[in-house]
Amino acid sequence: MVQQYQSPVRVYKHPFALVMLAYEKRFPTCPQIPVFVGCDVTKDEESQGGSIRTTERRCKLNVEAPYILKKIIGVDYVYFIQKNVLDRRNSILEIEAWNESFSSRVTVIEKCRYFIHPENSEWTCFEQTASLDIKNFFGFENSMEKLAMKQYAQNIAKGKEIIEYFINELKDQGVTYVAPWVDPEKNPPKDEKTIETEESKDQNDVETETKLPVNKEIKLSSDYIERYLGKLDLMQESKLLQLRQSIQELRGASVPNDATLLRFLRAREFMVDKAKEMLTQSLHWRKKYQIDKLLDEYEAPRVVKDYFPGGWHHCDKDGRPLYILRLGQMDVKGLLKSIGEDELLLLALHICEEGLSLMEEATTVLGHPVSQWCLLIDLEGLNMRHLWRPGIKALLRIIEIVEANYPETMGRVLIIRAPRCFPILWTLISTFIHENTRNKFIFYCGTDYQEQNEGGLTDYIDAEYIPDFLGGPSETYVMEGGVVPKSLYRLDLEAASNDHEHSLYHSISLAHGQVHHVAINTNDPGAVLTWDFDVMRHNVIFTVLHEKQDATDINESLEITTADSDALKEWKDGVNCVKVESSVVCHDGESIQGTHIIQEPGTYILQWKNPDEGEFLPSISSHKAQLMYFYEVLPSAHYRGSMMSLQSAVSGRSVASSSLSR
């Protein structure tokens, strides 16, 4: 396999002629590069007038390889041919080097170029590319490939330092300026001084902020990378340039900025082909849905402005923009039924676009790269109503789209005031979150976030920016959320939502005295049985029962609707089963969510009953009871390593839905 390397542009803040004089001092030996033992000049020619100088050298390199490998290949040194072409008229030095030793087994080609910086004539740029192709090397192809690239990267890292070393050596000798080459045919020789004082040199060498050059000849400067993208190793720099060039060939001038390219590379572990595929799909998606116009054209619906509990709030200690989401106060069902899933997705994408913009601003203001943002999620108020399945489905869709199109933008996720039902929600969604992102989650239970010494929020957010609703001094402008009034529900969305719910949920009708059972057979202690149902009409009594028996099939279920008198299979508390969750009277219009931790094998029964007249509560009408329900068993394996131990949770009413029904 051919290994390729392409460097960013290295910038020397010295004139071309001075850099060339320093470069010549590297020969015939260079103590700073121990593997470079020496060289012989085999050719040194100049064109008429001296504008072009061609030099060829045969270079001797010490093989830095294990002793046994040296014995096998039978050499201590390898030889390279280096050809330099110095174009004095255009101030360009082009270098090409290739291996002479083992050329039938290994092909190494390196190309380098020194040239004047296109935006500052007093600076010199350097770039290089290299390829390594090991075809057959005594069965040591993989070892030699790794060894060669490692040594090559080490030598590249020293390259800029060596030029600076010899420039400083020239300075110690009093040489701080070398006159540029003059064409003798056009400009007769003049009596010029070739030495300049340090004081005048300093006046000419005024440093300006390194910017991304617009000239296509220059790619990325190493100073630019460090200033705007952060420190990258040599191979990461090379991969970034390869992706940039590949996307440029594909899309012409419409290439995303380098911070974006780097995020997609990191998401695919710097594999250029995979990063290119992911980025290309994302660019098509952005074009199809006009995402680039979102910041300017998006207008949040009134319901979002009044009831969505999220917003930007200063930054964390690393300078990353901080977004606060009070998820526990969010009426997920109310938002979905008033604005719809697509509008909620649009809101999430607008937040992501705002995050990108704020990161760019922070990079400019702080003087160092800020490529991620921080998310603080307050779960106070989170309960079983948040397990409403259409809401979970909408959340998973948002996660999927954000992960595909905004990779590596999340720097840290702070989860605070997590209640005992949170691990269930986390289990449902965590498998859809990329492992890299999951590793950035930090969980706080109860009041742990208030720790002042170590381990609290102040480890990540300055004390002055702790939000007021968490006991801090910083005022926030994040809405408190709350219940979305039913009067704001849209009829078309309710109809669509009901259609979806009917496809996801089971619908049943129960006459007076009728009972509906869902019997779930399981032998997975530690699994979690979850349920979610809406009472559409009348009142029902809900109970969870357990029948002990040898369970052979995992999660095999049976659903039966009968009157007590003609039951094919009767499950009665104290007779052939026991009640494991207290009976709950569920009223017309209520939404109920709950869980039960399975303690032992057997059959677990979810039971809904339309009570007889006078049982628990008086009959309010002769209508049948109607309800929609969903249930799921979450395997115990999903909870291993959970942030907190799960305990049996009592069935929970949806506070939002209950309030709305009154």
XYZ file of C-alpha atoms in Angstrom:
662
model
C 0.000 0.000 0.000
C 1.327 3.434 -0.915
C 1.730 5.762 2.058
C 1.426 9.436 1.160
C 2.302 12.556 3.080
C 1.565 16.178 2.291
C 2.702 18.907 4.627
C 1.055 22.214 5.338
C 3.019 25.278 4.280
C 5.774 26.191 6.738
C 6.442 29.911 6.933
C 9.891 31.378 7.592
C 9.670 35.045 8.461
C 12.870 35.703 6.535
C 13.569 36.721 2.915
C 14.065 34.018 0.285
C 17.732 34.799 -0.375
C 18.623 34.516 3.322
C 16.748 31.205 3.638
C 18.655 29.864 0.609
C 21.978 30.733 2.205
C 20.892 28.956 5.412
C 19.731 25.946 3.365
C 23.158 25.537 1.726
C 24.765 25.296 5.163
C 23.011 21.929 5.655
C 25.526 20.303 3.312
C 27.646 18.212 3.095
C 26.660 17.010 6.614
C 24.065 18.127 9.109
C 24.654 17.256 12.780
C 21.030 18.153 13.577
C 19.890 15.193 11.442
C 22.079 12.287 12.616
C 20.781 9.900 9.954
C 22.178 12.236 7.280
C 25.791 11.052 7.200
C 27.006 13.036 4.203
C 26.683 13.639 0.473
C 28.692 14.001 -2.740
C 27.836 16.561 -5.406
C 27.496 14.703 -8.724
C 26.269 17.656 -10.785
C 26.319 21.440 -10.373
C 25.385 23.527 -13.406
C 24.124 27.020 -14.069
C 22.259 28.314 -17.080
C 23.619 31.168 -19.131
C 23.176 34.290 -17.069
C 22.904 32.231 -13.861
C 19.117 32.370 -13.452
C 18.832 28.566 -13.101
C 21.151 26.451 -10.984
C 20.798 22.647 -11.059
C 22.505 20.590 -8.357
C 22.448 16.829 -7.866
C 23.759 15.074 -4.778
C 24.188 11.439 -3.789
C 23.224 11.382 -0.117
C 24.279 8.758 2.411
C 21.829 7.906 5.200
C 22.346 5.738 8.230
C 19.699 3.025 8.501
C 18.032 3.434 11.896
C 16.653 -0.068 12.127
C 16.853 -2.969 14.577
C 20.131 -4.897 14.465
C 18.488 -8.081 13.174
C 16.903 -6.194 10.284
C 20.258 -4.656 9.337
C 21.773 -8.111 9.273
C 18.995 -9.439 7.048
C 19.210 -6.628 4.485
C 23.020 -6.635 4.723
C 23.615 -2.859 4.809
C 24.198 -0.103 7.337
C 23.626 2.752 4.890
C 21.202 3.579 2.108
C 21.668 6.107 -0.690
C 19.318 8.735 -2.063
C 19.619 10.954 -5.100
C 18.612 14.578 -4.565
C 18.037 16.993 -7.435
C 17.711 20.721 -6.697
C 16.601 23.288 -9.266
C 17.012 26.876 -8.069
C 15.114 29.431 -10.147
C 16.731 32.669 -9.016
C 14.637 34.852 -11.305
C 11.339 33.670 -9.765
C 12.766 32.908 -6.303
C 11.767 29.232 -6.267
C 13.768 26.206 -5.176
C 12.334 22.845 -6.216
C 13.765 19.670 -4.694
C 13.129 16.098 -5.734
C 14.668 13.099 -3.988
C 14.359 9.385 -4.611
C 16.004 6.265 -3.278
C 18.860 4.556 -5.105
C 19.180 1.640 -2.665
C 16.547 -1.126 -2.910
C 14.775 0.753 -5.693
C 13.316 -2.493 -7.050
C 11.729 -3.263 -3.669
C 10.948 0.181 -2.272
C 10.018 3.434 -3.989
C 10.442 6.641 -2.031
C 9.783 9.965 -3.741
C 9.941 13.301 -1.975
C 9.212 16.701 -3.492
C 9.822 20.007 -1.735
C 9.487 23.642 -2.709
C 10.681 26.944 -1.252
C 8.978 30.090 -2.563
C 8.136 33.676 -1.616
C 5.023 34.128 0.507
C 2.302 35.489 -1.805
C 1.156 38.070 0.759
C 4.479 39.130 2.259
C 7.560 39.324 0.020
C 9.824 39.338 3.082
C 8.719 35.849 4.079
C 9.538 32.446 2.604
C 7.244 29.422 2.397
C 8.155 25.748 2.340
C 5.979 22.751 1.439
C 6.663 19.108 0.777
C 5.007 15.897 -0.320
C 6.249 12.338 -0.127
C 5.140 8.849 -1.090
C 6.387 5.494 0.146
C 5.620 2.233 -1.671
C 7.122 -0.946 -0.201
C 6.564 -3.684 -2.771
C 8.709 -6.483 -1.401
C 11.152 -6.196 1.475
C 12.192 -9.646 2.690
C 8.801 -10.154 4.373
C 9.216 -7.053 6.550
C 6.888 -4.787 4.537
C 4.648 -3.717 7.405
C 7.506 -3.198 9.839
C 9.517 -1.216 7.310
C 6.511 0.902 6.393
C 5.889 1.914 10.007
C 9.593 2.466 10.663
C 10.075 4.571 7.534
C 7.055 6.823 8.159
C 8.032 7.293 11.811
C 11.584 8.349 10.940
C 10.363 10.512 8.085
C 7.929 12.340 10.369
C 10.710 12.928 12.929
C 12.995 14.414 10.276
C 10.210 16.644 8.927
C 9.590 18.012 12.402
C 13.247 19.041 12.601
C 13.286 20.675 9.163
C 11.996 24.110 10.124
C 14.104 24.192 13.294
C 17.255 23.471 11.273
C 16.705 26.383 8.877
C 16.079 28.674 11.861
C 19.253 27.292 13.489
C 21.421 28.212 10.499
C 19.738 31.620 10.129
C 20.630 32.334 13.765
C 24.159 31.104 13.068
C 24.398 33.564 10.162
C 23.070 36.298 12.427
C 25.831 35.525 14.964
C 28.283 35.976 12.109
C 26.750 39.386 11.334
C 24.801 38.300 8.245
C 21.190 39.356 8.571
C 20.487 40.291 4.968
C 21.372 38.783 1.589
C 20.729 40.817 -1.521
C 18.242 39.220 -3.932
C 19.544 37.890 -7.228
C 19.709 40.475 -10.014
C 19.438 39.587 -13.695
C 22.782 40.782 -15.129
C 21.249 41.385 -18.559
C 18.522 43.707 -17.268
C 20.153 45.194 -14.192
C 23.891 45.832 -14.183
C 25.651 45.126 -10.891
C 25.423 47.857 -8.258
C 27.599 48.557 -5.289
C 25.169 47.421 -2.612
C 25.728 46.527 0.987
C 24.897 42.916 1.789
C 24.975 43.368 5.507
C 22.169 45.131 7.346
C 22.107 46.134 10.987
C 19.874 44.346 13.450
C 17.950 47.570 14.094
C 16.960 48.126 10.444
C 16.194 44.419 10.022
C 13.796 44.535 12.964
C 11.929 47.439 11.386
C 11.353 45.415 8.217
C 10.435 42.240 10.069
C 7.152 43.456 11.553
C 5.031 40.436 12.344
C 1.445 40.479 11.193
C -1.320 38.072 12.105
C -1.065 34.877 10.105
C -4.101 34.562 7.845
C -5.310 31.814 5.604
C -3.812 32.742 2.208
C -6.266 33.211 -0.616
C -3.652 32.422 -3.251
C -4.257 28.915 -4.591
C -0.516 28.297 -4.760
C -0.281 28.269 -0.988
C -2.347 25.741 0.934
C -2.311 26.000 4.733
C 0.426 27.518 6.801
C 1.575 25.713 9.914
C 1.085 28.948 11.883
C -2.495 29.197 10.624
C -3.210 25.598 11.653
C -1.967 26.172 15.185
C -3.816 29.493 15.514
C -7.183 28.474 14.102
C -7.330 24.666 14.250
C -5.103 23.648 17.149
C -2.031 21.467 17.341
C -2.036 18.537 14.940
C 0.622 15.946 14.395
C 2.286 15.733 10.994
C 0.090 12.960 9.642
C -3.082 14.739 10.783
C -1.934 17.877 8.976
C -1.332 15.783 5.895
C -4.777 14.150 6.067
C -6.406 17.566 6.399
C -4.698 18.784 3.237
C -5.587 15.593 1.379
C -9.280 15.959 2.297
C -9.239 19.631 1.338
C -7.739 18.872 -2.045
C -10.138 15.975 -2.619
C -13.230 18.072 -1.820
C -11.876 20.934 -3.927
C -11.533 18.623 -6.923
C -15.101 17.461 -6.342
C -16.814 20.779 -5.607
C -14.540 23.465 -7.010
C -14.524 26.666 -4.971
C -17.340 25.658 -2.580
C -15.102 23.925 -0.037
C -16.111 24.110 3.659
C -13.749 25.866 6.021
C -10.848 23.927 7.477
C -12.410 23.661 10.941
C -15.328 21.793 9.342
C -13.004 19.492 7.393
C -11.125 18.721 10.594
C -14.322 17.840 12.479
C -15.336 15.289 9.842
C -11.811 13.855 9.813
C -11.880 13.417 13.579
C -15.297 11.774 13.348
C -13.805 9.167 11.026
C -10.478 8.800 12.869
C -8.578 10.655 10.128
C -9.468 8.158 7.409
C -9.718 10.473 4.411
C -12.000 8.324 2.241
C -14.556 7.809 5.019
C -14.421 11.461 6.052
C -14.927 12.489 2.419
C -17.965 10.230 2.087
C -19.511 11.533 5.306
C -18.812 15.165 4.401
C -20.106 14.805 0.843
C -23.406 13.389 2.088
C -23.670 16.216 4.609
C -23.006 18.879 1.949
C -25.751 17.394 -0.251
C -28.084 17.435 2.774
C -27.263 21.095 3.519
C -27.968 22.065 -0.071
C -31.208 20.084 -0.291
C -32.674 21.631 2.865
C -31.069 25.104 2.467
C -29.318 24.813 5.844
C -26.922 27.662 5.005
C -29.892 30.067 5.112
C -31.176 28.833 8.447
C -29.470 31.448 10.638
C -30.864 34.336 8.594
C -34.315 33.016 7.768
C -35.429 30.894 10.745
C -38.102 32.441 12.945
C -38.995 30.466 16.065
C -42.743 29.797 16.460
C -44.484 31.579 19.317
C -44.892 28.290 21.194
C -41.113 27.769 21.124
C -40.450 31.301 22.365
C -42.867 30.825 25.250
C -42.396 27.179 26.225
C -39.061 25.838 24.981
C -36.697 25.775 28.021
C -33.341 26.224 26.284
C -30.884 28.973 25.363
C -27.249 30.118 25.153
C -25.538 31.277 28.338
C -21.954 32.619 28.389
C -19.222 29.937 28.054
C -17.430 27.193 29.965
C -13.913 27.438 31.369
C -12.404 26.425 28.020
C -14.123 29.315 26.258
C -16.678 27.063 24.566
C -20.197 28.482 24.112
C -22.548 27.057 26.745
C -26.100 25.970 25.930
C -28.591 25.248 28.711
C -31.529 22.884 28.240
C -33.972 22.409 31.121
C -35.216 19.115 29.772
C -37.088 18.189 32.947
C -39.328 21.228 32.448
C -40.082 20.494 28.794
C -43.556 19.408 27.736
C -42.426 17.152 24.910
C -45.924 16.033 23.965
C -47.247 19.587 24.027
C -44.451 20.890 21.793
C -44.816 18.057 19.294
C -48.590 18.508 19.084
C -48.301 22.265 18.667
C -45.361 22.601 16.249
C -44.706 19.049 14.983
C -41.616 16.871 14.709
C -40.199 18.655 11.643
C -40.368 22.049 13.335
C -38.720 20.646 16.472
C -35.930 19.263 14.272
C -35.573 22.668 12.609
C -35.209 24.249 16.047
C -32.437 21.766 16.928
C -30.611 22.478 13.652
C -30.870 26.228 14.249
C -29.240 25.721 17.661
C -26.418 23.745 16.000
C -25.906 26.495 13.409
C -25.815 29.090 16.185
C -23.204 26.951 17.916
C -20.971 26.947 14.818
C -21.249 30.722 14.546
C -20.495 31.270 18.237
C -17.453 28.970 18.011
C -16.048 31.067 15.159
C -16.586 34.240 17.185
C -14.900 32.709 20.233
C -11.916 31.640 18.110
C -11.462 35.207 16.898
C -11.908 36.830 20.316
C -9.853 34.397 22.408
C -6.961 33.976 19.974
C -7.040 30.183 20.076
C -9.231 27.629 18.313
C -12.674 26.938 19.806
C -14.165 24.068 17.810
C -16.812 22.707 20.185
C -19.591 23.867 22.478
C -20.767 22.740 25.889
C -24.256 21.507 26.778
C -25.739 21.643 30.277
C -28.930 19.585 30.695
C -30.992 20.125 33.847
C -33.203 17.115 34.540
C -35.110 18.464 37.545
C -38.726 17.552 36.921
C -37.914 14.634 34.630
C -40.409 11.834 35.137
C -42.004 9.005 33.289
C -43.973 11.318 31.004
C -40.724 11.969 29.156
C -40.762 8.320 28.075
C -43.698 9.059 25.747
C -42.675 7.022 22.706
C -43.421 9.575 19.937
C -41.216 11.996 21.897
C -38.440 9.392 22.118
C -38.782 8.740 18.389
C -38.480 12.469 17.614
C -35.415 12.743 19.876
C -33.716 9.786 18.179
C -34.350 11.326 14.754
C -32.775 14.603 15.892
C -29.750 12.760 17.333
C -29.266 10.816 14.093
C -29.330 13.924 11.888
C -27.139 16.006 14.200
C -24.543 13.222 14.554
C -24.334 12.870 10.758
C -24.001 16.580 9.988
C -22.418 18.236 13.044
C -19.801 15.680 14.152
C -17.309 16.540 16.875
C -19.049 19.800 17.814
C -20.003 18.659 21.311
C -17.153 19.233 23.725
C -18.854 18.284 26.974
C -22.352 17.376 28.199
C -23.133 18.124 31.853
C -26.182 16.204 33.119
C -27.379 17.604 36.447
C -30.118 16.714 38.944
C -30.683 13.328 37.314
C -33.645 11.494 38.929
C -33.936 7.750 39.367
C -35.911 7.305 36.133
C -33.117 8.851 34.048
C -31.201 5.587 33.407
C -34.260 4.287 31.556
C -34.288 7.293 29.232
C -30.501 7.031 28.885
C -30.758 3.354 27.938
C -33.310 4.165 25.242
C -31.222 6.859 23.569
C -27.565 6.161 24.399
C -27.101 3.442 21.777
C -27.925 6.045 19.118
C -25.197 8.418 20.328
C -21.688 7.905 18.946
C -19.226 6.518 21.472
C -16.979 9.583 21.112
C -19.900 11.764 22.213
C -21.055 9.401 24.982
C -17.605 9.629 26.540
C -18.114 13.398 26.957
C -21.116 12.998 29.291
C -20.636 13.912 32.952
C -23.481 12.994 35.333
C -24.539 14.644 38.578
C -27.196 13.162 40.862
C -29.040 15.202 43.457
C -27.014 18.189 44.629
C -23.587 16.832 43.662
C -23.230 19.655 41.148
C -23.008 22.177 44.028
C -19.636 20.850 45.241
C -17.269 23.822 45.492
C -13.886 22.190 46.058
C -13.690 19.477 43.428
C -16.148 17.559 41.309
C -18.851 20.214 41.022
C -19.963 22.406 38.133
C -17.254 24.941 38.985
C -14.730 22.450 37.601
C -16.132 23.269 34.178
C -17.958 26.606 34.494
C -16.650 29.718 36.238
C -18.547 30.415 39.453
C -19.724 33.786 38.124
C -21.531 32.022 35.248
C -23.381 29.364 37.298
C -27.077 29.916 36.404
C -29.344 31.513 38.971
C -31.803 28.602 38.949
C -28.916 26.390 40.137
C -28.052 28.755 42.974
C -25.454 30.747 41.068
C -25.173 34.519 40.578
C -25.661 34.597 36.797
C -29.059 35.600 35.478
C -30.293 33.405 32.644
C -32.757 34.175 29.904
C -33.850 30.581 29.415
C -37.590 29.967 29.522
C -38.814 27.802 32.370
C -40.843 25.630 30.027
C -44.048 24.299 31.509
C -47.218 22.823 30.099
C -48.207 23.861 26.587
C -51.959 24.685 26.666
C -54.121 22.383 24.599
C -55.577 25.434 22.925
C -52.237 25.788 21.088
C -52.357 22.255 19.660
C -52.747 22.171 15.885
C -55.550 19.957 14.633
C -53.579 18.779 11.597
C -50.625 17.779 13.812
C -52.901 16.054 16.309
C -54.429 14.031 13.478
C -50.987 13.115 12.140
C -49.783 12.360 15.655
C -52.783 10.150 16.306
C -52.164 8.268 13.056
C -48.575 7.671 14.103
C -49.560 6.671 17.610
C -52.058 4.177 16.261
C -49.272 2.582 14.211
C -46.938 2.511 17.212
C -49.476 1.812 19.951
C -52.082 -0.914 20.470
C -55.680 0.329 20.658
C -58.362 -1.445 22.679
C -61.941 -0.893 23.850
C -63.284 -2.343 27.088
C -66.934 -2.700 28.064
C -67.927 -2.606 31.724
C -66.268 -5.465 33.576
C -63.931 -6.353 30.720
C -60.216 -6.839 31.367
C -57.272 -6.658 28.962
C -54.081 -8.550 29.800
C -50.621 -8.390 28.278
C -48.632 -11.365 29.587
C -44.877 -11.158 29.107
C -42.764 -14.245 29.732
C -39.155 -13.464 30.691
C -36.171 -15.091 32.387
C -33.983 -11.965 32.478
C -33.784 -10.679 36.077
C -32.691 -7.072 36.102
C -34.530 -6.244 32.877
C -36.892 -3.266 32.918
C -40.520 -3.533 31.877
C -41.815 -0.157 30.645
C -45.312 0.951 29.680
C -46.887 4.051 28.215
C -50.635 4.431 27.668
C -53.246 7.121 27.101
C -56.812 6.774 28.361
C -58.901 8.082 25.484
C -62.353 7.625 27.097
C -63.879 6.624 30.429
C -61.790 5.398 33.389
C -59.690 2.260 33.799
C -57.877 0.486 36.598
C -54.275 -0.463 35.818
C -52.320 -3.162 37.675
C -49.034 -5.042 37.207
C -48.982 -8.685 38.323
C -46.388 -11.450 38.469
C -46.956 -15.190 38.045
C -44.044 -17.344 39.154
C -43.168 -20.102 36.741
C -40.234 -21.539 34.820
C -39.686 -19.166 31.939
C -38.185 -20.719 28.870
C -38.851 -18.050 26.253
C -37.541 -14.548 26.671
C -40.044 -11.698 26.267
C -42.686 -13.885 24.659
C -45.981 -12.066 25.106
C -49.674 -12.892 24.998
C -52.488 -10.322 24.741
C -56.034 -11.233 25.843
C -59.191 -9.169 26.260
C -62.001 -10.920 28.197
C -64.707 -10.440 30.765
C -63.715 -11.856 34.143
C -66.343 -14.562 33.840
C -65.174 -16.040 30.549
C -61.402 -15.635 30.889
C -59.389 -18.242 29.044
C -56.634 -17.584 31.521
C -57.320 -15.772 34.768
C -54.641 -13.837 36.638
C -55.872 -12.837 40.067
C -53.880 -11.284 42.862
C -53.368 -13.750 45.684
C -54.653 -16.715 43.668
C -52.136 -17.569 40.972
C -50.086 -14.367 40.942
C -49.059 -11.404 43.090
C -49.420 -7.688 42.566
C -46.026 -6.034 42.048
C -47.307 -2.501 41.355
C -50.223 -0.919 43.193
C -53.471 -0.579 41.263
C -53.897 2.878 39.761
C -57.188 4.487 38.801
C -56.583 6.232 35.478
C -59.019 8.931 34.435
C -60.344 9.981 31.083
C -57.646 11.954 29.193
C -54.691 10.922 31.336
C -51.332 9.792 29.980
C -49.572 7.199 32.125
C -45.954 6.053 31.938
C -44.162 3.682 34.272
C -41.544 0.979 34.777
C -40.955 -2.131 36.832
C -37.597 -3.763 37.500
C -37.932 -7.505 36.911
C -36.651 -9.271 40.009
C -37.180 -12.923 39.065
C -38.234 -15.051 36.076
C -41.842 -15.723 35.273
C -44.802 -14.073 33.625
C -45.442 -10.357 34.171
C -48.938 -9.169 33.413
C -50.035 -5.643 32.481
C -53.744 -5.469 33.298
C -56.319 -2.825 32.330
C -59.900 -3.146 33.576
C -63.047 -1.174 32.874
C -64.564 -1.409 36.351
C -68.085 -2.545 37.090
C -70.503 0.050 38.428
C -69.598 0.991 41.964
C -66.123 -0.560 41.780
C -63.530 2.014 42.919
C -65.564 4.886 41.446
C -69.018 5.450 40.016
C -69.627 4.885 36.340
C -69.742 8.201 34.492
C -71.378 6.855 31.344
C -72.339 3.722 29.498
C -69.547 4.201 26.962
C -66.800 1.683 26.568
C -63.381 2.597 27.889
C -60.807 3.241 25.150
C -57.056 3.390 25.480
C -53.812 3.147 23.501
C -50.798 1.437 25.008
C -47.173 0.618 24.280
C -44.890 -1.668 26.280
C -41.270 -2.771 26.016
C -38.811 -4.909 27.943
C -35.336 -3.397 28.129
C -32.719 -6.165 28.620
C -30.676 -6.109 31.810
C -27.442 -6.045 29.803
C -28.245 -2.470 28.778
C -28.017 -1.328 32.393
C -24.616 -2.723 33.230
C -22.381 0.180 34.094
C -25.327 2.550 34.468
C -24.657 5.797 36.330
C -26.961 4.775 39.196
C -28.702 1.656 40.431
C -32.284 1.235 39.304
C -35.011 0.711 41.792
C -38.611 -0.266 41.217
C -40.489 2.837 40.114
C -44.136 3.429 40.951
C -46.347 4.095 37.943
C -46.168 7.778 37.145
C -48.826 10.031 35.696
C -47.837 12.572 33.108
C -48.067 15.855 35.017
C -48.419 17.764 31.764
C -51.198 15.588 30.396
C -53.011 15.442 33.709
C -53.023 19.212 33.930
C -54.312 19.508 30.402
C -57.171 17.105 30.997
C -58.631 19.128 33.827
